Amino acid sequence: MDEYMGDFIFDTFQPFHFYFNEDVDYKIPEPGMKDKYTATLTNSPEQQYKQVFSDYIESLPLANTPEVFGLHPNAEIGYYTAAARDIWTHLIELQPQTGDSGGGISRDDFIDKVANGILGKLPPEYDMDIIRKNFGIQISPTTVVLLQELERFNRLIKKMRTSLSTLRRALAGEVGMSNELEDIARCLFNGQIPSGWRRLAPDTLKNLGNWILHFNDRLNQYNVWVNEAEPNVMWLSGLHIPESYLTALVQATCRKNSWPLDKSTLYTTVTDYAEADDVTERAHQGCFVSGLYLEGAGWDREKGHLVKQKPKQLVQDLPILKVIPIEAHRLKLQNTFRTPVYVTSARRNAMGVGLVFEADLSTTEHLSHWVLQGVCLTLNTD
């Protein structure tokens, strides 16, 4: 709101134009413009000035393009895409929940087949006692994050296995069908994530199929971390609470360098590595981060700064990002846009839930340009 409601809009020396072209000019009418818009000289000055604004507003177009609000034309494509997705979601929920599924099998048989397929892919729960014993007594802050992540992952695996097994028994008539089982059955039939699973998993906008792939990718990263070593390139989307890992990085660096924790922060820089497999070095302090998606802007890999989005390219993969802990008083940034990093494209709610951290991206434009463009980074695609 500061970009729209600052004192600069009342500057008489240099009038501010929200947007203008040869057809329309969005600005605050000047007091001297009242004679142009109204001829009611019998009215009081206050009424005439009010009439100036009223007539000026009536002269503006009824339909506005995204450029009027400082957005890229791609923002309109993104809006209609999200609206169409919501419509299809509601249509799927309105479809009949009884009868054949359209594939020659009944609804119950289809749900049982999906449940059995997911059950067959579920891994065993991690043995936390053995893992803690292998790490020993002296554990690093990032190892503490791993143990917390595995405990949450175990709860999710247990919930999925228990609910799917009970659902299959209910479909076979061995136990009664509860409201929770009805919800799981409906979600499996519609290709959605059951609410009981969603509460135990990271926030996501994916459908059930893509979420299962994401679940397996999380499992692979945990296995590497447990059986081999901490990943050289961390996939933040695979963590239940990614901000906890970044906080642990700061803590580990402060312990190593004897820095005060409350006066340390994070600094990021975009590397030349396109994929995680391209990273051959290991970060001595901090870490490399993969799986970030840029919205509202593009990234010039040759020049290393933000650029205008290409038409119809709503999301762009950001190269590998290096996160570096640093003392706050040493951090001097110029020509840098502090870009918010969110978990999903829904960004965050009114309580601020969903914001992970802020990344530093180089720019040659004024910061207000990217603020109005709605530039951000996300950890997940829809």
Short mmCIF file of C-alpha atoms in Angstrom, two decimals:
data_model
loop_
_atom_site.label_atom_id
_atom_site.label_comp_id
_atom_site.label_asym_id
_atom_site.label_seq_id
_atom_site.Cartn_x
_atom_site.Cartn_y
_atom_site.Cartn_z
CA MET A 1 0.00 0.00 0.00
CA ASP A 2 2.93 2.34 0.53
CA GLU A 3 3.56 2.23 -3.22
CA TYR A 4 0.05 3.58 -3.90
CA MET A 5 -0.76 5.75 -0.88
CA GLY A 6 2.46 7.70 -0.26
CA ASP A 7 2.71 11.47 0.02
CA PHE A 8 4.19 11.56 -3.48
CA ILE A 9 0.72 11.36 -5.03
CA PHE A 10 -0.02 14.89 -3.70
CA ASP A 11 3.19 16.42 -5.03
CA THR A 12 2.17 19.54 -7.00
CA PHE A 13 5.65 20.13 -8.39
CA GLN A 14 5.82 16.73 -10.10
CA PRO A 15 2.32 15.25 -10.64
CA PHE A 16 2.15 11.50 -10.15
CA HIS A 17 0.54 9.33 -12.82
CA PHE A 18 -0.52 5.87 -11.73
CA TYR A 19 -0.71 4.87 -15.38
CA PHE A 20 -1.17 6.70 -18.63
CA ASN A 21 -1.17 6.12 -22.37
CA GLU A 22 -2.70 7.83 -25.38
CA ASP A 23 -6.21 6.76 -24.32
CA VAL A 24 -6.38 7.29 -20.56
CA ASP A 25 -4.48 8.97 -17.73
CA TYR A 26 -4.89 7.75 -14.14
CA LYS A 27 -4.03 10.59 -11.77
CA ILE A 28 -5.54 12.82 -9.09
CA PRO A 29 -7.47 15.70 -10.72
CA GLU A 30 -6.05 19.14 -10.09
CA PRO A 31 -8.21 21.79 -8.36
CA GLY A 32 -7.95 23.99 -11.43
CA MET A 33 -9.52 21.28 -13.56
CA LYS A 34 -13.01 21.85 -12.14
CA ASP A 35 -13.98 24.36 -14.84
CA LYS A 36 -13.22 21.68 -17.40
CA TYR A 37 -15.47 19.11 -15.80
CA THR A 38 -18.34 21.16 -14.38
CA ALA A 39 -20.05 24.42 -15.19
CA THR A 40 -22.17 24.59 -12.07
CA LEU A 41 -20.76 27.89 -10.84
CA THR A 42 -23.62 28.32 -8.40
CA ASN A 43 -22.33 25.41 -6.30
CA SER A 44 -19.99 25.95 -3.37
CA PRO A 45 -16.24 25.32 -3.89
CA GLU A 46 -16.51 22.10 -1.88
CA GLN A 47 -19.35 20.82 -4.09
CA GLN A 48 -17.51 21.81 -7.25
CA TYR A 49 -14.34 20.05 -6.10
CA LYS A 50 -16.38 16.95 -5.27
CA GLN A 51 -17.95 17.12 -8.72
CA VAL A 52 -14.48 17.22 -10.27
CA PHE A 53 -13.62 13.84 -8.76
CA SER A 54 -17.04 12.38 -9.52
CA ASP A 55 -16.92 13.37 -13.19
CA TYR A 56 -13.30 12.27 -13.54
CA ILE A 57 -14.06 8.83 -12.09
CA GLU A 58 -17.02 8.44 -14.43
CA SER A 59 -14.75 9.18 -17.39
CA LEU A 60 -12.40 6.30 -16.62
CA PRO A 61 -12.80 2.93 -18.40
CA LEU A 62 -14.93 0.29 -16.70
CA ALA A 63 -12.43 -2.51 -17.42
CA ASN A 64 -8.82 -2.09 -16.34
CA THR A 65 -5.78 -3.95 -17.60
CA PRO A 66 -3.10 -5.29 -15.20
CA GLU A 67 -0.71 -2.52 -16.28
CA VAL A 68 -2.94 0.04 -14.53
CA PHE A 69 -1.98 -1.53 -11.20
CA GLY A 70 1.69 -1.88 -12.11
CA LEU A 71 1.36 -5.59 -12.91
CA HIS A 72 2.64 -7.56 -15.87
CA PRO A 73 0.02 -8.71 -18.44
CA ASN A 74 0.83 -12.26 -17.31
CA ALA A 75 -0.96 -11.48 -14.04
CA GLU A 76 -4.29 -11.61 -15.87
CA ILE A 77 -3.41 -15.03 -17.29
CA GLY A 78 -2.54 -16.24 -13.81
CA TYR A 79 -5.82 -14.93 -12.42
CA TYR A 80 -7.95 -16.67 -15.03
CA THR A 81 -5.91 -19.86 -14.65
CA ALA A 82 -6.55 -19.90 -10.90
CA ALA A 83 -10.25 -19.14 -11.45
CA ALA A 84 -10.57 -22.00 -13.93
CA ARG A 85 -8.82 -24.35 -11.49
CA ASP A 86 -11.26 -23.38 -8.74
CA ILE A 87 -14.22 -23.99 -11.05
CA TRP A 88 -12.98 -27.46 -11.97
CA THR A 89 -12.37 -28.26 -8.31
CA HIS A 90 -15.96 -27.40 -7.45
CA LEU A 91 -17.29 -29.32 -10.44
CA ILE A 92 -15.38 -32.41 -9.33
CA GLU A 93 -16.86 -32.11 -5.85
CA LEU A 94 -20.36 -31.82 -7.32
CA GLN A 95 -20.11 -34.99 -9.39
CA PRO A 96 -22.16 -38.01 -8.24
CA GLN A 97 -20.46 -39.95 -5.45
CA THR A 98 -22.25 -43.22 -6.21
CA GLY A 99 -22.40 -45.61 -9.15
CA ASP A 100 -19.67 -46.47 -11.62
CA SER A 101 -16.51 -44.39 -11.87
CA GLY A 102 -16.63 -44.47 -15.67
CA GLY A 103 -13.89 -47.07 -16.01
CA GLY A 104 -16.10 -50.12 -15.76
CA ILE A 105 -15.61 -50.57 -12.00
CA SER A 106 -17.70 -49.36 -9.08
CA ARG A 107 -16.78 -46.35 -6.96
CA ASP A 108 -15.85 -48.54 -3.99
CA ASP A 109 -13.61 -50.74 -6.12
CA PHE A 110 -11.89 -47.69 -7.57
CA ILE A 111 -11.27 -46.21 -4.09
CA ASP A 112 -10.00 -49.57 -2.81
CA LYS A 113 -7.60 -49.81 -5.75
CA VAL A 114 -6.21 -46.32 -5.10
CA ALA A 115 -5.89 -46.98 -1.36
CA ASN A 116 -4.10 -50.28 -1.99
CA GLY A 117 -1.71 -48.59 -4.44
CA ILE A 118 -0.75 -45.90 -1.91
CA LEU A 119 -0.38 -48.47 0.87
CA GLY A 120 2.04 -50.45 -1.27
CA LYS A 121 4.29 -47.40 -1.68
CA LEU A 122 4.35 -46.34 1.96
CA PRO A 123 7.79 -46.77 3.56
CA PRO A 124 8.30 -48.11 7.08
CA GLU A 125 8.56 -45.56 9.85
CA TYR A 126 12.01 -44.36 10.84
CA ASP A 127 13.47 -45.93 13.98
CA MET A 128 14.25 -42.76 15.90
CA ASP A 129 16.17 -44.54 18.68
CA ILE A 130 18.67 -46.05 16.23
CA ILE A 131 19.05 -42.76 14.34
CA ARG A 132 19.73 -40.82 17.54
CA LYS A 133 22.23 -43.46 18.62
CA ASN A 134 24.08 -43.20 15.30
CA PHE A 135 24.40 -39.43 15.58
CA GLY A 136 25.73 -39.64 19.13
CA ILE A 137 25.51 -37.04 21.86
CA GLN A 138 27.20 -34.10 20.13
CA ILE A 139 24.72 -33.15 17.43
CA SER A 140 24.61 -30.01 15.34
CA PRO A 141 21.59 -27.65 15.10
CA THR A 142 20.81 -28.96 11.61
CA THR A 143 20.77 -32.53 12.95
CA VAL A 144 18.20 -31.44 15.52
CA VAL A 145 16.08 -30.16 12.62
CA LEU A 146 16.44 -33.53 10.89
CA LEU A 147 15.24 -35.41 13.98
CA GLN A 148 12.23 -33.10 14.29
CA GLU A 149 11.46 -33.53 10.60
CA LEU A 150 11.61 -37.33 10.88
CA GLU A 151 9.25 -37.32 13.84
CA ARG A 152 6.70 -35.33 11.85
CA PHE A 153 7.21 -37.57 8.83
CA ASN A 154 6.64 -40.66 10.98
CA ARG A 155 3.33 -39.25 12.21
CA LEU A 156 2.25 -38.68 8.61
CA ILE A 157 3.24 -42.21 7.54
CA LYS A 158 1.43 -43.73 10.52
CA LYS A 159 -1.70 -41.68 9.84
CA MET A 160 -1.74 -42.64 6.16
CA ARG A 161 -1.20 -46.33 6.83
CA THR A 162 -3.81 -46.52 9.60
CA SER A 163 -6.49 -44.57 7.74
CA LEU A 164 -6.03 -46.43 4.45
CA SER A 165 -6.07 -49.84 6.13
CA THR A 166 -9.22 -48.94 8.07
CA LEU A 167 -10.84 -47.55 4.92
CA ARG A 168 -10.24 -50.80 3.03
CA ARG A 169 -11.82 -52.74 5.88
CA ALA A 170 -14.79 -50.36 5.85
CA LEU A 171 -15.24 -50.81 2.10
CA ALA A 172 -15.23 -54.57 2.67
CA GLY A 173 -17.94 -54.23 5.33
CA GLU A 174 -15.75 -55.33 8.24
CA VAL A 175 -16.05 -52.03 10.17
CA GLY A 176 -18.39 -49.05 10.08
CA MET A 177 -17.76 -46.06 7.82
CA SER A 178 -17.06 -42.96 9.95
CA ASN A 179 -17.13 -39.34 8.83
CA GLU A 180 -13.32 -39.30 8.63
CA LEU A 181 -13.29 -42.40 6.42
CA GLU A 182 -15.99 -40.88 4.22
CA ASP A 183 -13.80 -37.81 3.76
CA ILE A 184 -10.78 -39.96 2.84
CA ALA A 185 -12.85 -41.99 0.38
CA ARG A 186 -14.23 -38.85 -1.26
CA CYS A 187 -10.75 -37.31 -1.56
CA LEU A 188 -9.27 -40.48 -3.07
CA PHE A 189 -12.10 -40.65 -5.57
CA ASN A 190 -11.68 -36.96 -6.53
CA GLY A 191 -7.88 -37.03 -6.58
CA GLN A 192 -7.53 -34.70 -3.59
CA ILE A 193 -5.50 -34.81 -0.37
CA PRO A 194 -7.52 -35.92 2.69
CA SER A 195 -7.77 -33.25 5.36
CA GLY A 196 -6.30 -35.57 8.01
CA TRP A 197 -3.15 -36.01 5.93
CA ARG A 198 -2.96 -32.34 4.99
CA ARG A 199 -2.73 -31.30 8.65
CA LEU A 200 0.40 -33.45 9.10
CA ALA A 201 2.15 -32.41 5.88
CA PRO A 202 3.69 -29.18 4.57
CA ASP A 203 1.27 -26.71 3.05
CA THR A 204 0.57 -27.47 -0.60
CA LEU A 205 -1.85 -26.77 -3.46
CA LYS A 206 -1.05 -29.99 -5.33
CA ASN A 207 -3.53 -32.70 -6.22
CA LEU A 208 -3.20 -36.19 -4.78
CA GLY A 209 -1.05 -37.61 -7.60
CA ASN A 210 1.51 -34.81 -7.53
CA TRP A 211 1.48 -34.80 -3.74
CA ILE A 212 2.44 -38.50 -3.66
CA LEU A 213 5.39 -37.71 -5.95
CA HIS A 214 6.35 -34.87 -3.61
CA PHE A 215 6.03 -37.30 -0.67
CA ASN A 216 8.46 -39.72 -2.33
CA ASP A 217 10.94 -36.93 -3.06
CA ARG A 218 10.84 -35.93 0.60
CA LEU A 219 11.50 -39.54 1.57
CA ASN A 220 14.53 -39.72 -0.74
CA GLN A 221 16.05 -36.56 0.76
CA TYR A 222 15.51 -37.83 4.31
CA ASN A 223 17.13 -41.18 3.41
CA VAL A 224 20.21 -39.45 2.02
CA TRP A 225 20.44 -37.24 5.09
CA VAL A 226 20.12 -40.19 7.50
CA ASN A 227 22.20 -42.82 5.71
CA GLU A 228 24.91 -40.68 4.08
CA ALA A 229 25.31 -37.05 5.10
CA GLU A 230 23.56 -33.71 5.09
CA PRO A 231 22.67 -32.92 1.45
CA ASN A 232 25.10 -30.60 -0.29
CA VAL A 233 22.12 -28.86 -1.91
CA MET A 234 19.07 -28.66 0.34
CA TRP A 235 15.63 -28.96 -1.24
CA LEU A 236 13.68 -26.69 1.11
CA SER A 237 10.31 -27.77 -0.22
CA GLY A 238 11.01 -31.23 1.16
CA LEU A 239 11.09 -29.93 4.74
CA HIS A 240 7.99 -29.62 6.85
CA ILE A 241 9.22 -26.36 8.44
CA PRO A 242 11.93 -25.00 6.10
CA GLU A 243 12.54 -21.87 8.15
CA SER A 244 13.74 -24.03 11.05
CA TYR A 245 16.61 -25.32 8.90
CA LEU A 246 17.68 -21.77 7.98
CA THR A 247 17.58 -20.78 11.64
CA ALA A 248 19.76 -23.79 12.47
CA LEU A 249 22.30 -22.64 9.86
CA VAL A 250 22.58 -19.29 11.58
CA GLN A 251 22.97 -20.97 14.97
CA ALA A 252 25.70 -23.31 13.71
CA THR A 253 27.64 -20.43 12.14
CA CYS A 254 27.32 -18.28 15.26
CA ARG A 255 28.71 -21.11 17.39
CA LYS A 256 31.62 -21.62 15.01
CA ASN A 257 32.55 -17.93 14.72
CA SER A 258 31.44 -16.81 18.22
CA TRP A 259 28.92 -14.34 16.80
CA PRO A 260 25.98 -13.04 18.83
CA LEU A 261 22.89 -14.85 17.60
CA ASP A 262 20.56 -11.85 17.92
CA LYS A 263 22.84 -9.75 15.68
CA SER A 264 23.19 -12.26 12.85
CA THR A 265 21.08 -12.65 9.73
CA LEU A 266 20.99 -14.35 6.33
CA TYR A 267 22.28 -13.14 2.99
CA THR A 268 21.58 -14.89 -0.31
CA THR A 269 23.18 -14.85 -3.73
CA VAL A 270 22.08 -16.55 -6.95
CA THR A 271 24.75 -18.89 -8.33
CA ASP A 272 25.48 -19.94 -11.91
CA TYR A 273 24.41 -23.54 -11.19
CA ALA A 274 21.19 -24.45 -12.98
CA GLU A 275 20.60 -27.81 -11.30
CA ALA A 276 21.55 -29.39 -7.98
CA ASP A 277 23.71 -31.97 -9.78
CA ASP A 278 25.85 -29.15 -11.20
CA VAL A 279 27.07 -28.09 -7.73
CA THR A 280 30.55 -29.52 -7.22
CA GLU A 281 31.64 -27.44 -4.21
CA ARG A 282 30.37 -27.52 -0.65
CA ALA A 283 29.33 -24.42 1.21
CA HIS A 284 31.74 -23.87 4.11
CA GLN A 285 29.23 -21.56 5.76
CA GLY A 286 25.55 -21.68 4.90
CA CYS A 287 24.14 -23.95 2.24
CA PHE A 288 22.95 -24.24 -1.34
CA VAL A 289 19.18 -24.27 -1.88
CA SER A 290 17.26 -25.71 -4.83
CA GLY A 291 13.63 -25.81 -5.87
CA LEU A 292 12.80 -22.08 -5.92
CA TYR A 293 10.33 -20.67 -8.45
CA LEU A 294 10.23 -17.01 -9.46
CA GLU A 295 6.86 -15.30 -9.99
CA GLY A 296 6.21 -11.79 -11.30
CA ALA A 297 9.62 -11.41 -12.95
CA GLY A 298 12.25 -13.26 -14.96
CA TRP A 299 15.90 -13.95 -14.24
CA ASP A 300 18.74 -13.13 -16.64
CA ARG A 301 21.30 -15.88 -16.00
CA GLU A 302 24.03 -14.17 -18.03
CA LYS A 303 23.78 -10.76 -16.34
CA GLY A 304 22.56 -12.10 -12.98
CA HIS A 305 19.63 -9.79 -12.22
CA LEU A 306 15.86 -9.53 -12.38
CA VAL A 307 14.26 -8.76 -15.75
CA LYS A 308 10.75 -8.38 -17.08
CA GLN A 309 8.74 -11.57 -17.49
CA LYS A 310 8.45 -13.15 -20.89
CA PRO A 311 4.89 -13.24 -22.27
CA LYS A 312 2.89 -16.26 -21.06
CA GLN A 313 5.75 -17.45 -18.81
CA LEU A 314 4.17 -17.20 -15.37
CA VAL A 315 6.82 -19.09 -13.40
CA GLN A 316 10.56 -19.48 -13.95
CA ASP A 317 12.95 -21.84 -12.19
CA LEU A 318 15.54 -19.89 -10.23
CA PRO A 319 19.13 -21.18 -10.37
CA ILE A 320 20.66 -22.66 -7.25
CA LEU A 321 20.56 -20.14 -4.41
CA LYS A 322 23.37 -19.87 -1.86
CA VAL A 323 22.29 -18.92 1.67
CA ILE A 324 25.05 -17.36 3.77
CA PRO A 325 24.79 -16.45 7.49
CA ILE A 326 26.40 -13.08 8.22
CA GLU A 327 26.64 -10.50 10.99
CA ALA A 328 23.94 -7.90 10.45
CA HIS A 329 26.24 -4.86 10.74
CA ARG A 330 28.44 -6.21 7.92
CA LEU A 331 25.57 -6.58 5.47
CA LYS A 332 25.59 -3.70 2.98
CA LEU A 333 23.21 -4.22 0.06
CA GLN A 334 22.87 -2.08 -3.04
CA ASN A 335 20.67 -2.58 -6.10
CA THR A 336 19.07 -5.53 -4.36
CA PHE A 337 15.40 -6.44 -4.02
CA ARG A 338 14.45 -8.27 -0.82
CA THR A 339 12.23 -10.91 -2.35
CA PRO A 340 9.79 -12.77 -0.09
CA VAL A 341 9.92 -16.57 -0.30
CA TYR A 342 6.61 -18.36 0.26
CA VAL A 343 5.71 -22.04 0.60
CA THR A 344 3.03 -22.02 -2.13
CA SER A 345 1.72 -19.66 -4.80
CA ALA A 346 -1.11 -18.76 -2.41
CA ARG A 347 1.64 -16.78 -0.65
CA ARG A 348 0.50 -16.13 2.92
CA ASN A 349 -2.65 -15.46 4.88
CA ALA A 350 -3.49 -12.47 7.05
CA MET A 351 -1.57 -13.96 9.98
CA GLY A 352 1.65 -14.11 7.95
CA VAL A 353 1.73 -17.90 7.78
CA GLY A 354 3.52 -19.09 4.65
CA LEU A 355 6.48 -16.68 4.56
CA VAL A 356 9.76 -18.59 4.89
CA PHE A 357 12.48 -15.95 4.46
CA GLU A 358 13.56 -13.12 2.16
CA ALA A 359 16.06 -13.65 -0.65
CA ASP A 360 18.36 -10.97 -2.06
CA LEU A 361 17.99 -10.66 -5.84
CA SER A 362 20.00 -8.17 -7.88
CA THR A 363 18.11 -5.60 -9.92
CA THR A 364 18.73 -2.65 -12.20
CA GLU A 365 15.19 -1.29 -11.72
CA HIS A 366 13.79 0.71 -8.83
CA LEU A 367 12.49 -1.49 -6.00
CA SER A 368 8.98 -0.07 -6.38
CA HIS A 369 8.81 -1.58 -9.87
CA TRP A 370 9.13 -5.14 -8.51
CA VAL A 371 6.84 -4.45 -5.56
CA LEU A 372 4.05 -3.43 -7.92
CA GLN A 373 4.80 -6.42 -10.16
CA GLY A 374 4.17 -8.70 -7.18
CA VAL A 375 7.54 -10.44 -7.45
CA CYS A 376 8.10 -13.37 -5.09
CA LEU A 377 9.69 -16.81 -4.83
CA THR A 378 7.79 -19.99 -3.99
CA LEU A 379 8.96 -23.41 -2.85
CA ASN A 380 6.22 -25.30 -4.71
CA THR A 381 4.42 -25.18 -8.00
CA ASP A 382 0.75 -26.01 -8.21
#
